[in-house]
Amino acid sequence: MHLRTWIFIHKWTSLISTIFLLVLCLTGLPLVFHEEIEQLSGVVEAPSMPQGTPNASLDKVVQSALAAQPHKVVRYMFWDEEEHPHITMVSMASKVDAPPDEFWTVAIDSRTAQVLDQPNDQGFMAVMLQLHKDLYAGLPGQLFLGLMGLLLVIAVISGVVVYKPFMRKQDFGTVRKQKGRGIKWLDLHNLLGIVTVVWLTVVGATGIINTLDPIVLAVWQGDQLADMVKPYKNAPPMKDNGSVQAAFATAIKIAPDMTVRLIAFPGTAFADPHHYTAFMKGNTPLTARLLRPVLVDAQTGVLTDTREMPWYVKALFVSQPLHFGDYGGLPLKIVWALLDILAIIILGSGVYLWGKKYMRHREAQGILAEAETREAQRAGVPGQ
């Protein structure tokens, strides 16, 4: 492909996506440190108790949640011992098949089943997350941002191709400060772009995958989940959900080297109307992200099926923490934040360089038009 074509591709993929990528970079920066920010903002903590204090029955936890919100139903229970030790988060809604964006969270002490808090305020972090996820536009906004991520990846690839001829004329890392502001920013833009090329590609690619999570979920529901619950296709409706504690115990017995990350209640997006689905996580940085579903008959507490997630769901699970640098603790988060700041500089300098070039072009057109007008007047052309 001709170099001019690559320059054209780099120019327009960058210009079209820049404003939205700036929004993603600016909102992504605080999200990298969401755990630390939440801790500073006074997130609820479980009271101190003697080590080894046993947990209460999950059925009792459900009763506490329903007592706190009697007009709602429980849809999910989830745990994160690193962020919220000894706390069971209970997600509720007006009905079990309510839209995903309708939820009410109740934080309950796992040992006493006492309600600690109902952290449902739409604060700063919630606004940042929603903007970063879908610009408050739902699935269309989410897929649109996925398209912007694709343009970013194309812009990065085309930028590398365009940068190669530039390297023949200059030493790597050269910033020609004496050549004027425009040349200095061009060199800086090129340098920062090539230095962050791997990170930009990784963040762009994982961002694209993350925007597809509703589609991935729908495919998993129609594929693996449908196959796992096939024997219950014509089963009569249940009168009640049965014991969630029994389902929890069955899941632990089936995978003793794993821990329960989330339990989906019957009728939710992650379970059919006859099962609890316990999602188990491993104990290493990687396996902790690759959840394994365990389907338990809600009435009997007996295992129905368990399988490894298909590759496309694993790809989603791996891409989510990688997108925000959640694998390596605070040091990696700091690196991610610094790279995010560099990306903001790259995007801003790109807009500056394009604007400067555009203004020079307009100025040249104006000078040319004035020259043509004066020439026409000398020649006595009517109407000039």
Short mmCIF file of C-alpha atoms in Angstrom, two decimals:
data_model
loop_
_atom_site.label_atom_id
_atom_site.label_comp_id
_atom_site.label_asym_id
_atom_site.label_seq_id
_atom_site.Cartn_x
_atom_site.Cartn_y
_atom_site.Cartn_z
CA MET A 1 0.00 0.00 0.00
CA HIS A 2 1.30 3.46 -0.90
CA LEU A 3 2.59 5.66 1.94
CA ARG A 4 0.07 8.40 1.11
CA THR A 5 -2.73 5.89 1.65
CA TRP A 6 -1.37 4.99 5.08
CA ILE A 7 -1.10 8.69 5.94
CA PHE A 8 -4.73 9.17 4.87
CA ILE A 9 -5.86 6.20 6.99
CA HIS A 10 -3.91 7.40 10.03
CA LYS A 11 -5.23 10.94 9.69
CA TRP A 12 -8.91 10.12 9.43
CA THR A 13 -9.10 7.20 11.87
CA SER A 14 -7.39 9.45 14.41
CA LEU A 15 -9.55 12.52 13.76
CA ILE A 16 -12.84 10.61 13.81
CA SER A 17 -12.11 8.83 17.07
CA THR A 18 -10.03 11.42 18.97
CA ILE A 19 -12.74 13.21 20.95
CA PHE A 20 -14.27 9.92 22.11
CA LEU A 21 -10.87 8.43 22.91
CA LEU A 22 -10.09 11.50 25.00
CA VAL A 23 -13.30 10.87 26.97
CA LEU A 24 -12.28 7.24 27.45
CA CYS A 25 -8.78 8.20 28.60
CA LEU A 26 -10.02 10.88 30.99
CA THR A 27 -12.68 8.62 32.52
CA GLY A 28 -10.38 5.61 32.52
CA LEU A 29 -7.73 7.36 34.60
CA PRO A 30 -9.73 7.39 37.90
CA LEU A 31 -11.17 3.94 37.10
CA VAL A 32 -7.65 2.48 37.19
CA PHE A 33 -7.58 3.42 40.89
CA HIS A 34 -11.23 2.64 41.63
CA GLU A 35 -10.35 0.39 44.60
CA GLU A 36 -8.14 3.00 46.23
CA ILE A 37 -10.64 5.82 45.59
CA GLU A 38 -13.51 3.79 47.04
CA GLN A 39 -11.47 3.06 50.17
CA LEU A 40 -10.72 6.77 50.64
CA SER A 41 -14.37 7.65 50.12
CA GLY A 42 -15.39 5.59 53.12
CA VAL A 43 -16.71 2.32 51.68
CA VAL A 44 -18.45 0.21 54.32
CA GLU A 45 -16.31 -2.30 56.20
CA ALA A 46 -17.34 -5.30 58.25
CA PRO A 47 -16.78 -4.97 62.00
CA SER A 48 -13.82 -6.71 63.58
CA MET A 49 -14.52 -10.18 65.00
CA PRO A 50 -12.40 -13.05 66.32
CA GLN A 51 -10.56 -14.90 63.57
CA GLY A 52 -12.39 -17.98 62.42
CA THR A 53 -15.86 -16.63 63.16
CA PRO A 54 -18.15 -18.78 60.97
CA ASN A 55 -20.34 -17.30 58.27
CA ALA A 56 -24.09 -17.23 58.63
CA SER A 57 -26.30 -19.31 56.35
CA LEU A 58 -26.84 -17.67 52.99
CA ASP A 59 -30.56 -18.28 53.43
CA LYS A 60 -30.41 -15.98 56.45
CA VAL A 61 -28.50 -13.41 54.39
CA VAL A 62 -31.30 -13.52 51.81
CA GLN A 63 -33.88 -12.97 54.56
CA SER A 64 -31.96 -9.90 55.78
CA ALA A 65 -31.81 -8.46 52.28
CA LEU A 66 -35.54 -8.99 51.75
CA ALA A 67 -36.30 -7.42 55.14
CA ALA A 68 -34.27 -4.35 54.10
CA GLN A 69 -35.99 -4.19 50.68
CA PRO A 70 -39.33 -6.03 51.00
CA HIS A 71 -40.59 -4.96 47.58
CA LYS A 72 -37.59 -6.34 45.72
CA VAL A 73 -36.26 -9.80 44.86
CA VAL A 74 -32.72 -11.14 45.11
CA ARG A 75 -30.99 -11.72 41.79
CA TYR A 76 -27.29 -12.11 42.63
CA MET A 77 -24.98 -12.57 45.57
CA PHE A 78 -21.29 -11.84 45.14
CA TRP A 79 -18.11 -11.64 47.15
CA ASP A 80 -14.75 -9.91 46.88
CA GLU A 81 -12.60 -10.72 49.89
CA GLU A 82 -9.79 -8.43 48.72
CA GLU A 83 -11.93 -5.29 48.43
CA HIS A 84 -14.72 -6.12 50.91
CA PRO A 85 -13.67 -8.84 53.37
CA HIS A 86 -16.47 -10.62 55.27
CA ILE A 87 -19.15 -8.84 53.24
CA THR A 88 -21.82 -10.40 51.05
CA MET A 89 -23.12 -8.06 48.38
CA VAL A 90 -26.73 -8.78 47.45
CA SER A 91 -28.02 -7.36 44.17
CA MET A 92 -31.80 -6.86 44.04
CA ALA A 93 -34.40 -5.52 41.63
CA SER A 94 -38.16 -5.15 41.31
CA LYS A 95 -38.34 -8.52 39.51
CA VAL A 96 -35.92 -11.27 38.67
CA ASP A 97 -35.86 -10.52 34.92
CA ALA A 98 -35.52 -6.73 35.30
CA PRO A 99 -33.09 -4.93 32.93
CA PRO A 100 -29.40 -5.13 33.95
CA ASP A 101 -29.28 -1.40 34.74
CA GLU A 102 -32.02 -1.77 37.37
CA PHE A 103 -30.40 -2.91 40.59
CA TRP A 104 -30.23 -2.20 44.29
CA THR A 105 -27.24 -3.40 46.29
CA VAL A 106 -27.37 -4.35 49.96
CA ALA A 107 -24.09 -4.97 51.81
CA ILE A 108 -24.50 -7.62 54.52
CA ASP A 109 -22.04 -8.94 57.10
CA SER A 110 -21.31 -12.52 56.02
CA ARG A 111 -20.92 -13.69 59.64
CA THR A 112 -23.92 -12.08 61.34
CA ALA A 113 -26.26 -11.53 58.35
CA GLN A 114 -26.72 -7.95 59.55
CA VAL A 115 -27.27 -5.21 56.96
CA LEU A 116 -24.25 -2.90 56.95
CA ASP A 117 -25.11 -0.48 54.17
CA GLN A 118 -27.00 0.04 50.96
CA PRO A 119 -24.33 1.69 48.75
CA ASN A 120 -26.42 2.80 45.81
CA ASP A 121 -25.46 6.45 45.38
CA GLN A 122 -24.50 7.53 41.86
CA GLY A 123 -21.30 9.30 42.84
CA PHE A 124 -18.22 10.32 40.92
CA MET A 125 -16.95 6.79 40.23
CA ALA A 126 -20.35 5.62 39.02
CA VAL A 127 -20.52 8.52 36.57
CA MET A 128 -16.98 7.81 35.32
CA LEU A 129 -17.77 4.12 34.83
CA GLN A 130 -20.99 4.79 32.92
CA LEU A 131 -19.32 7.32 30.64
CA HIS A 132 -16.43 4.96 30.01
CA LYS A 133 -18.73 2.03 29.36
CA ASP A 134 -21.43 3.45 27.07
CA LEU A 135 -21.64 7.29 27.33
CA TYR A 136 -25.04 6.81 29.04
CA ALA A 137 -26.38 5.50 25.70
CA GLY A 138 -26.86 1.83 26.59
CA LEU A 139 -25.93 -0.92 24.14
CA PRO A 140 -25.73 1.43 21.09
CA GLY A 141 -23.26 3.63 22.99
CA GLN A 142 -21.28 0.59 24.08
CA LEU A 143 -20.97 -0.75 20.53
CA PHE A 144 -20.15 2.75 19.24
CA LEU A 145 -17.24 2.97 21.68
CA GLY A 146 -16.15 -0.45 20.45
CA LEU A 147 -16.01 1.02 16.95
CA MET A 148 -13.91 3.91 18.26
CA GLY A 149 -11.57 1.35 19.80
CA LEU A 150 -11.26 -0.35 16.42
CA LEU A 151 -10.37 2.99 14.83
CA LEU A 152 -7.73 3.44 17.55
CA VAL A 153 -6.11 0.12 16.70
CA ILE A 154 -6.12 1.01 12.99
CA ALA A 155 -4.66 4.44 13.78
CA VAL A 156 -1.88 2.84 15.82
CA ILE A 157 -1.00 0.34 13.08
CA SER A 158 -1.04 3.01 10.37
CA GLY A 159 0.97 5.31 12.63
CA VAL A 160 3.71 2.69 12.91
CA VAL A 161 3.82 2.40 9.11
CA VAL A 162 3.98 6.18 8.69
CA TYR A 163 6.66 6.47 11.38
CA LYS A 164 9.05 4.08 9.61
CA PRO A 165 10.10 6.55 6.84
CA PHE A 166 10.45 9.28 9.49
CA MET A 167 13.03 7.13 11.32
CA ARG A 168 15.27 7.08 8.26
CA LYS A 169 15.81 10.82 8.52
CA GLN A 170 16.04 11.22 12.32
CA ASP A 171 17.63 9.36 15.21
CA PHE A 172 15.17 7.59 17.49
CA GLY A 173 13.89 9.90 20.19
CA THR A 174 14.82 13.11 18.38
CA VAL A 175 12.72 16.15 19.31
CA ARG A 176 13.75 19.16 17.21
CA LYS A 177 13.04 21.99 19.66
CA GLN A 178 14.97 24.53 17.60
CA LYS A 179 12.73 24.04 14.55
CA GLY A 180 9.69 25.75 16.03
CA ARG A 181 6.67 24.71 18.07
CA GLY A 182 4.95 22.77 15.27
CA ILE A 183 7.99 20.59 14.51
CA LYS A 184 8.64 20.04 18.22
CA TRP A 185 5.09 18.79 18.80
CA LEU A 186 5.24 16.61 15.67
CA ASP A 187 8.41 14.93 16.93
CA LEU A 188 6.93 14.54 20.41
CA HIS A 189 3.70 13.12 18.99
CA ASN A 190 5.64 10.59 16.93
CA LEU A 191 7.93 9.63 19.80
CA LEU A 192 5.19 9.12 22.37
CA GLY A 193 3.11 7.23 19.82
CA ILE A 194 5.84 4.73 19.03
CA VAL A 195 6.81 4.31 22.71
CA THR A 196 3.22 3.48 23.73
CA VAL A 197 2.30 1.47 20.63
CA VAL A 198 2.06 -1.87 22.46
CA TRP A 199 0.02 -0.44 25.35
CA LEU A 200 -2.34 1.43 23.03
CA THR A 201 -2.89 -1.74 20.99
CA VAL A 202 -3.55 -3.84 24.10
CA VAL A 203 -5.93 -1.31 25.66
CA GLY A 204 -7.70 -0.74 22.34
CA ALA A 205 -8.11 -4.47 21.62
CA THR A 206 -9.29 -5.33 25.14
CA GLY A 207 -11.64 -2.35 25.05
CA ILE A 208 -13.21 -3.67 21.85
CA ILE A 209 -13.72 -7.10 23.46
CA ASN A 210 -15.24 -5.54 26.58
CA THR A 211 -17.84 -3.65 24.55
CA LEU A 212 -19.04 -6.98 23.17
CA ASP A 213 -19.95 -8.43 26.58
CA PRO A 214 -23.76 -8.31 25.98
CA ILE A 215 -23.25 -10.21 22.72
CA VAL A 216 -20.87 -12.68 24.36
CA LEU A 217 -23.42 -13.25 27.14
CA ALA A 218 -26.22 -13.83 24.62
CA VAL A 219 -24.11 -16.34 22.68
CA TRP A 220 -23.21 -18.19 25.91
CA GLN A 221 -26.87 -18.28 26.95
CA GLY A 222 -27.94 -19.76 23.63
CA ASP A 223 -25.00 -22.14 23.43
CA GLN A 224 -23.44 -23.65 26.58
CA LEU A 225 -26.05 -22.63 29.15
CA ALA A 226 -28.93 -23.87 26.96
CA ASP A 227 -27.19 -27.22 26.56
CA MET A 228 -26.52 -27.56 30.30
CA VAL A 229 -30.18 -27.01 31.26
CA LYS A 230 -31.68 -28.98 28.36
CA PRO A 231 -33.08 -31.74 30.65
CA TYR A 232 -35.18 -29.07 32.41
CA LYS A 233 -36.71 -27.69 29.21
CA ASN A 234 -40.21 -28.99 29.96
CA ALA A 235 -39.99 -28.98 33.76
CA PRO A 236 -42.92 -27.33 35.58
CA PRO A 237 -42.36 -23.92 37.21
CA MET A 238 -40.94 -23.87 40.74
CA LYS A 239 -42.98 -22.56 43.64
CA ASP A 240 -39.93 -21.13 45.39
CA ASN A 241 -36.18 -20.99 44.87
CA GLY A 242 -35.17 -23.51 47.50
CA SER A 243 -32.06 -23.18 49.65
CA VAL A 244 -29.22 -21.04 48.28
CA GLN A 245 -27.03 -22.34 51.12
CA ALA A 246 -27.48 -25.89 49.81
CA ALA A 247 -26.49 -24.75 46.32
CA PHE A 248 -23.43 -23.00 47.76
CA ALA A 249 -22.37 -26.15 49.65
CA THR A 250 -22.75 -28.28 46.52
CA ALA A 251 -20.61 -25.91 44.47
CA ILE A 252 -17.84 -25.94 47.10
CA LYS A 253 -17.92 -29.74 47.22
CA ILE A 254 -17.66 -30.00 43.42
CA ALA A 255 -14.70 -27.58 43.18
CA PRO A 256 -12.93 -27.59 46.58
CA ASP A 257 -9.85 -25.86 45.19
CA MET A 258 -11.94 -22.88 44.06
CA THR A 259 -14.06 -20.24 45.78
CA VAL A 260 -17.49 -18.87 44.93
CA ARG A 261 -17.32 -15.45 43.28
CA LEU A 262 -21.00 -15.00 42.41
CA ILE A 263 -24.30 -16.86 42.69
CA ALA A 264 -26.97 -16.13 40.09
CA PHE A 265 -30.52 -16.83 41.24
CA PRO A 266 -33.09 -18.76 39.14
CA GLY A 267 -34.51 -16.77 36.22
CA THR A 268 -31.64 -14.28 35.91
CA ALA A 269 -29.47 -13.81 32.84
CA PHE A 270 -26.88 -16.30 34.15
CA ALA A 271 -29.28 -19.04 35.24
CA ASP A 272 -32.44 -20.72 33.97
CA PRO A 273 -35.67 -20.73 36.07
CA HIS A 274 -34.74 -24.02 37.80
CA HIS A 275 -31.14 -23.49 38.87
CA TYR A 276 -28.74 -21.52 40.95
CA THR A 277 -25.52 -20.88 39.04
CA ALA A 278 -22.43 -20.57 41.20
CA PHE A 279 -19.48 -19.00 39.40
CA MET A 280 -16.25 -20.36 40.86
CA LYS A 281 -12.85 -18.65 40.67
CA GLY A 282 -9.35 -20.03 41.08
CA ASN A 283 -6.66 -18.88 43.48
CA THR A 284 -4.01 -17.54 41.09
CA PRO A 285 -3.98 -14.09 39.41
CA LEU A 286 -5.07 -15.68 36.10
CA THR A 287 -7.50 -18.38 37.27
CA ALA A 288 -9.19 -15.87 39.57
CA ARG A 289 -10.46 -14.21 36.37
CA LEU A 290 -11.55 -17.39 34.56
CA LEU A 291 -14.87 -18.25 36.19
CA ARG A 292 -16.36 -21.75 36.02
CA PRO A 293 -20.17 -22.14 36.17
CA VAL A 294 -21.67 -24.80 38.49
CA LEU A 295 -25.40 -25.35 37.94
CA VAL A 296 -27.27 -26.65 40.99
CA ASP A 297 -30.92 -27.73 41.02
CA ALA A 298 -32.63 -25.03 43.06
CA GLN A 299 -35.16 -27.44 44.60
CA THR A 300 -32.94 -30.39 45.48
CA GLY A 301 -29.50 -28.77 45.84
CA VAL A 302 -28.04 -31.49 43.60
CA LEU A 303 -25.45 -30.78 40.91
CA THR A 304 -26.85 -30.59 37.38
CA ASP A 305 -23.74 -29.74 35.37
CA THR A 306 -20.43 -27.87 35.41
CA ARG A 307 -18.13 -27.04 32.52
CA GLU A 308 -15.27 -24.78 31.61
CA MET A 309 -16.36 -21.59 29.91
CA PRO A 310 -15.92 -21.51 26.10
CA TRP A 311 -12.96 -19.62 24.62
CA TYR A 312 -14.94 -16.50 23.73
CA VAL A 313 -16.09 -16.03 27.33
CA LYS A 314 -12.55 -16.65 28.61
CA ALA A 315 -11.29 -13.97 26.22
CA LEU A 316 -13.79 -11.53 27.76
CA PHE A 317 -12.82 -12.47 31.33
CA VAL A 318 -9.11 -11.99 30.61
CA SER A 319 -9.57 -8.71 28.74
CA GLN A 320 -11.55 -6.96 31.49
CA PRO A 321 -8.81 -6.69 34.15
CA LEU A 322 -6.09 -6.29 31.53
CA HIS A 323 -7.89 -3.24 30.17
CA PHE A 324 -7.54 -1.46 33.53
CA GLY A 325 -4.22 -2.96 34.64
CA ASP A 326 -5.75 -4.94 37.50
CA TYR A 327 -3.30 -7.84 37.37
CA GLY A 328 -0.24 -6.44 39.16
CA GLY A 329 -1.53 -4.41 42.10
CA LEU A 330 -0.72 -0.74 42.69
CA PRO A 331 2.66 -0.67 40.80
CA LEU A 332 1.03 -1.82 37.55
CA LYS A 333 -1.86 0.60 38.09
CA ILE A 334 0.62 3.48 38.36
CA VAL A 335 2.25 2.36 35.09
CA TRP A 336 -1.19 2.15 33.46
CA ALA A 337 -2.06 5.65 34.68
CA LEU A 338 1.19 7.12 33.34
CA LEU A 339 0.59 5.48 29.97
CA ASP A 340 -2.97 6.82 30.01
CA ILE A 341 -1.60 10.35 30.54
CA LEU A 342 0.80 9.85 27.63
CA ALA A 343 -2.14 8.76 25.49
CA ILE A 344 -3.97 11.98 26.39
CA ILE A 345 -0.89 13.96 25.29
CA ILE A 346 -0.71 11.99 22.03
CA LEU A 347 -4.37 12.63 21.26
CA GLY A 348 -4.14 16.31 22.19
CA SER A 349 -0.98 16.86 20.16
CA GLY A 350 -2.56 15.11 17.19
CA VAL A 351 -5.51 17.52 17.28
CA TYR A 352 -3.11 20.46 17.67
CA LEU A 353 -1.00 19.38 14.67
CA TRP A 354 -4.07 18.84 12.49
CA GLY A 355 -5.53 22.21 13.52
CA LYS A 356 -2.25 23.99 12.81
CA LYS A 357 -1.98 22.36 9.38
CA TYR A 358 -5.62 23.15 8.62
CA MET A 359 -5.16 26.82 9.54
CA ARG A 360 -2.04 27.04 7.36
CA HIS A 361 -4.01 25.54 4.50
CA ARG A 362 -6.87 28.02 4.98
CA GLU A 363 -4.39 30.89 5.17
CA ALA A 364 -2.69 29.74 1.97
CA GLN A 365 -6.07 29.48 0.24
CA GLY A 366 -6.92 33.00 1.35
CA ILE A 367 -3.61 34.39 0.03
CA LEU A 368 -4.12 32.57 -3.27
CA ALA A 369 -7.68 33.89 -3.60
CA GLU A 370 -6.50 37.47 -2.93
CA ALA A 371 -3.75 37.10 -5.55
CA GLU A 372 -6.25 35.79 -8.12
CA THR A 373 -8.59 38.71 -7.36
CA ARG A 374 -5.83 41.28 -7.82
CA GLU A 375 -4.74 39.63 -11.07
CA ALA A 376 -8.29 39.66 -12.34
CA GLN A 377 -8.68 43.35 -11.46
CA ARG A 378 -5.49 44.21 -13.37
CA ALA A 379 -6.80 42.32 -16.36
CA GLY A 380 -10.10 44.19 -16.14
CA VAL A 381 -12.22 41.07 -15.75
CA PRO A 382 -15.86 42.16 -15.09
CA GLY A 383 -17.39 41.21 -11.78
CA GLN A 384 -14.03 41.05 -9.92
#
